[in-house]
Short mmCIF file of C-alpha atoms in Angstrom, two decimals:
data_model
loop_
_atom_site.label_atom_id
_atom_site.label_comp_id
_atom_site.label_asym_id
_atom_site.label_seq_id
_atom_site.Cartn_x
_atom_site.Cartn_y
_atom_site.Cartn_z
CA MET A 19 -4.61 32.91 -5.68
CA LEU A 20 -6.92 29.99 -6.30
CA ARG A 21 -9.41 29.66 -3.45
CA GLY A 22 -11.28 26.72 -2.02
CA ALA A 23 -13.52 26.56 1.03
CA LYS A 24 -10.68 25.89 3.47
CA VAL A 25 -7.46 26.57 1.55
CA GLY A 26 -5.93 28.76 -1.07
CA LEU A 27 -3.26 27.81 -3.60
CA ARG A 28 -0.68 30.51 -4.26
CA ALA A 29 2.83 30.87 -5.67
CA ARG A 30 5.69 29.52 -3.56
CA HIS A 31 7.22 32.26 -1.39
CA GLU A 32 10.83 32.24 -0.27
CA GLU A 33 9.79 32.04 3.38
CA ASP A 34 7.79 28.84 2.63
CA VAL A 35 10.90 26.89 1.69
CA PRO A 36 12.47 26.35 5.15
CA ILE A 37 9.12 25.18 6.54
CA LEU A 38 8.50 22.74 3.67
CA VAL A 39 12.06 21.42 3.90
CA ALA A 40 11.86 20.89 7.67
CA GLU A 41 8.35 19.45 7.88
CA LEU A 42 7.95 17.53 4.61
CA TYR A 43 11.19 16.87 2.77
CA ASN A 44 13.46 16.17 5.75
CA ASP A 45 10.89 13.82 7.32
CA VAL A 46 12.26 10.47 6.12
CA VAL A 47 9.00 8.51 6.34
CA ASN A 48 6.89 11.25 4.72
CA ALA A 49 9.40 11.77 1.90
CA ALA A 50 9.82 8.02 1.32
CA ARG A 51 6.04 7.64 1.01
CA SER A 52 5.56 10.61 -1.31
CA GLU A 53 8.60 10.57 -3.59
CA GLY A 54 9.42 8.04 -6.26
CA ARG A 55 13.15 8.38 -5.53
CA PRO A 56 15.43 7.67 -2.57
CA TRP A 57 15.25 10.07 0.37
CA ARG A 58 18.06 12.47 1.03
CA PRO A 59 18.12 15.42 3.43
CA LEU A 60 17.68 18.94 2.09
CA ALA A 61 19.29 22.00 3.63
CA PRO A 62 17.02 25.03 4.15
CA ASP A 63 18.88 26.84 1.35
CA ALA A 64 18.77 23.82 -0.97
CA LYS A 65 18.53 24.41 -4.70
CA ASP A 66 16.50 21.23 -5.08
CA ALA A 67 13.45 21.89 -7.27
CA ARG A 68 10.96 20.25 -4.90
CA PRO A 69 10.64 23.05 -2.33
CA VAL A 70 12.23 25.89 -4.32
CA ASP A 71 10.37 25.32 -7.61
CA ASP A 72 10.01 28.71 -9.29
CA GLY A 73 7.21 27.68 -11.64
CA THR A 74 9.20 28.15 -14.86
CA ALA A 75 9.02 24.49 -15.91
CA GLN A 76 6.36 24.05 -18.61
CA ASP A 77 5.24 20.62 -17.39
CA ARG A 78 4.78 21.53 -13.71
CA VAL A 79 2.81 24.17 -11.78
CA PRO A 80 3.78 24.30 -8.09
CA PHE A 81 1.66 25.89 -5.37
CA SER A 82 1.97 26.57 -1.68
CA VAL A 83 -1.20 25.62 0.19
CA VAL A 84 -2.39 28.16 2.76
CA GLU A 85 -5.39 28.34 5.06
CA SER A 86 -8.19 30.50 3.67
CA GLU A 87 -8.49 32.29 6.98
CA GLY A 88 -5.19 33.75 8.08
CA GLY A 89 -3.01 32.54 5.20
CA THR A 90 -0.95 30.11 7.30
CA LEU A 91 1.17 27.74 5.19
CA VAL A 92 -0.22 24.19 5.47
CA GLY A 93 1.41 22.34 2.57
CA THR A 94 2.37 22.05 -1.04
CA ALA A 95 0.51 21.03 -4.19
CA ALA A 96 1.22 20.74 -7.89
CA LEU A 97 -0.03 19.79 -11.28
CA TRP A 98 2.88 17.89 -12.77
CA GLY A 99 3.63 15.89 -15.88
CA ILE A 100 1.44 18.32 -17.81
CA ASP A 101 1.02 17.09 -21.37
CA THR A 102 -0.48 19.89 -23.45
CA HIS A 103 -0.89 17.71 -26.54
CA ASN A 104 -2.94 15.00 -24.80
CA ARG A 105 -4.33 17.54 -22.29
CA THR A 106 -3.45 15.46 -19.22
CA ALA A 107 -1.68 16.08 -15.91
CA HIS A 108 -1.01 14.48 -12.54
CA ILE A 109 -1.96 15.85 -9.14
CA GLY A 110 0.46 15.83 -6.22
CA LEU A 111 0.11 17.29 -2.75
CA GLY A 112 1.55 17.11 0.72
CA LEU A 113 0.20 18.59 3.92
CA LEU A 114 2.28 19.56 6.93
CA PRO A 115 1.69 17.17 9.85
CA ALA A 116 -0.30 19.73 11.89
CA ALA A 117 -2.64 20.33 8.91
CA ARG A 118 -3.69 16.72 8.37
CA GLY A 119 -7.17 15.50 9.29
CA LYS A 120 -8.83 18.91 8.81
CA GLY A 121 -10.38 18.43 5.37
CA TYR A 122 -7.69 20.41 3.58
CA GLY A 123 -6.70 17.55 1.28
CA THR A 124 -10.14 17.17 -0.27
CA ASP A 125 -10.25 20.92 -0.75
CA VAL A 126 -6.79 20.98 -2.37
CA VAL A 127 -7.81 18.26 -4.84
CA ALA A 128 -11.00 20.19 -5.67
CA VAL A 129 -9.06 23.41 -6.30
CA LEU A 130 -6.49 21.58 -8.45
CA CYS A 131 -9.35 20.08 -10.49
CA HIS A 132 -10.82 23.54 -10.99
CA TYR A 133 -7.42 24.83 -12.11
CA GLY A 134 -6.70 21.84 -14.36
CA PHE A 135 -10.06 21.61 -16.06
CA LEU A 136 -11.27 25.22 -16.19
CA VAL A 137 -8.09 27.30 -16.23
CA ARG A 138 -5.77 24.96 -18.16
CA GLY A 139 -8.39 23.25 -20.32
CA LEU A 140 -7.14 19.75 -19.51
CA ASN A 141 -9.21 16.66 -20.28
CA ARG A 142 -7.79 14.20 -17.74
CA LEU A 143 -6.26 14.41 -14.27
CA GLN A 144 -4.55 11.47 -12.60
CA ILE A 145 -3.44 10.63 -9.07
CA GLU A 146 -1.08 7.85 -8.05
CA THR A 147 -0.88 7.05 -4.36
CA LEU A 148 0.12 4.18 -2.11
CA SER A 149 -2.68 1.67 -1.64
CA ASP A 150 -2.66 2.18 2.15
CA ASN A 151 -3.05 5.98 1.88
CA ALA A 152 -6.72 6.08 2.88
CA ALA A 153 -6.72 9.86 3.28
CA MET A 154 -5.55 10.54 -0.28
CA LEU A 155 -7.78 7.85 -1.74
CA GLY A 156 -10.76 9.37 0.07
CA ALA A 157 -9.92 12.93 -1.02
CA ALA A 158 -9.63 11.79 -4.63
CA GLU A 159 -12.84 9.76 -4.59
CA ARG A 160 -14.81 12.56 -2.87
CA ASN A 161 -13.82 14.71 -5.86
CA GLY A 162 -15.04 12.14 -8.39
CA PHE A 163 -11.80 10.29 -9.18
CA VAL A 164 -12.26 6.65 -10.17
CA ARG A 165 -9.86 3.84 -9.26
CA GLU A 166 -8.48 2.62 -12.57
CA GLY A 167 -5.93 0.11 -11.47
CA VAL A 168 -3.30 -1.12 -9.05
CA LEU A 169 0.40 -1.18 -9.82
CA ARG A 170 1.46 -4.19 -7.79
CA SER A 171 4.65 -3.84 -5.73
CA SER A 172 5.65 -0.77 -7.73
CA ALA A 173 6.91 1.45 -4.89
CA TRP A 174 9.96 0.75 -2.72
CA VAL A 175 9.13 2.38 0.63
CA MET A 176 11.18 2.03 3.78
CA GLY A 177 12.40 -1.49 3.07
CA GLU A 178 9.36 -3.02 1.39
CA PHE A 179 7.48 -2.97 -1.89
CA LEU A 180 4.01 -1.44 -1.76
CA ASP A 181 1.18 -1.29 -4.28
CA GLU A 182 0.15 2.00 -5.86
CA VAL A 183 -3.39 2.89 -6.89
CA VAL A 184 -4.01 4.87 -10.06
CA LEU A 185 -7.07 7.13 -10.06
CA GLY A 186 -8.35 9.24 -12.93
CA LEU A 187 -10.92 11.92 -13.56
CA LEU A 188 -12.08 13.18 -16.95
CA ALA A 189 -13.32 16.73 -17.54
CA GLN A 190 -16.66 15.36 -18.77
CA ASP A 191 -17.16 13.51 -15.47
CA TRP A 192 -15.98 16.31 -13.18
CA LYS A 193 -18.62 17.88 -10.99
CA PRO A 194 -17.40 21.03 -9.27
CA ASP A 195 -19.66 20.25 -6.31
CA ALA A 196 -18.68 16.56 -6.12
CA THR A 197 -18.10 16.88 -2.39
CA GLY A 198 -21.72 17.85 -1.82
CA GLN A 199 -21.14 21.51 -0.99
CA GLU A 200 -22.25 24.71 -2.67
CA SER A 201 -19.07 25.37 -4.69
CA PRO A 202 -15.79 23.70 -5.71
CA GLY A 203 -13.31 23.02 -2.99
CA HIS A 204 -15.46 21.77 -0.13
CA GLY A 205 -15.06 18.51 1.70
CA ALA A 206 -13.47 16.68 4.58
CA GLY A 207 -10.52 14.46 5.29
CA GLY A 208 -6.81 14.85 5.91
CA VAL A 209 -4.37 13.85 3.25
CA GLU A 210 -0.97 12.33 3.17
CA PRO A 211 1.05 13.20 0.09
CA ALA A 212 0.22 11.71 -3.27
CA ARG A 213 3.28 10.21 -4.93
CA ARG A 214 4.95 12.54 -7.40
#
């Protein structure tokens, strides 16, 4: 397990799937804001790769996010679009509604940076999120991500086009203690899902 100050990232367990389906994927607004494809309901036993992802895909590493104390499931996270030639990847995460606003999102981003840069040897991590997602923007920026651009009206969300912000962080600019704490994975702020 990868550990931060408030959360740990571990492999997806079978018992995680019904919770993620019910609280993230079957929530129309949440799914519409976090997915780049049309919403559709998922049954608890769905074979859809989003909640059931077994980690065998070479370009994606899925995690379940759990509280450091007690191990309660609080969300999902992933490095996706991993390009081993160019040494780049994207960060995606989603927190269960009850887990938002507790600083877990900043911690998840910090732990994913640690994994991407130190464990995987990547050079660049990228986040794309809706321009009105202040929680995700804050979590990214507290971890050293820089706003690199805006994709105007690039996301169709619940009947309207919204802008997306692209943020990037290079290994050379990454500071494990970017959030001002003693070690990687500290910080504050709740996070809505980054678009995957």
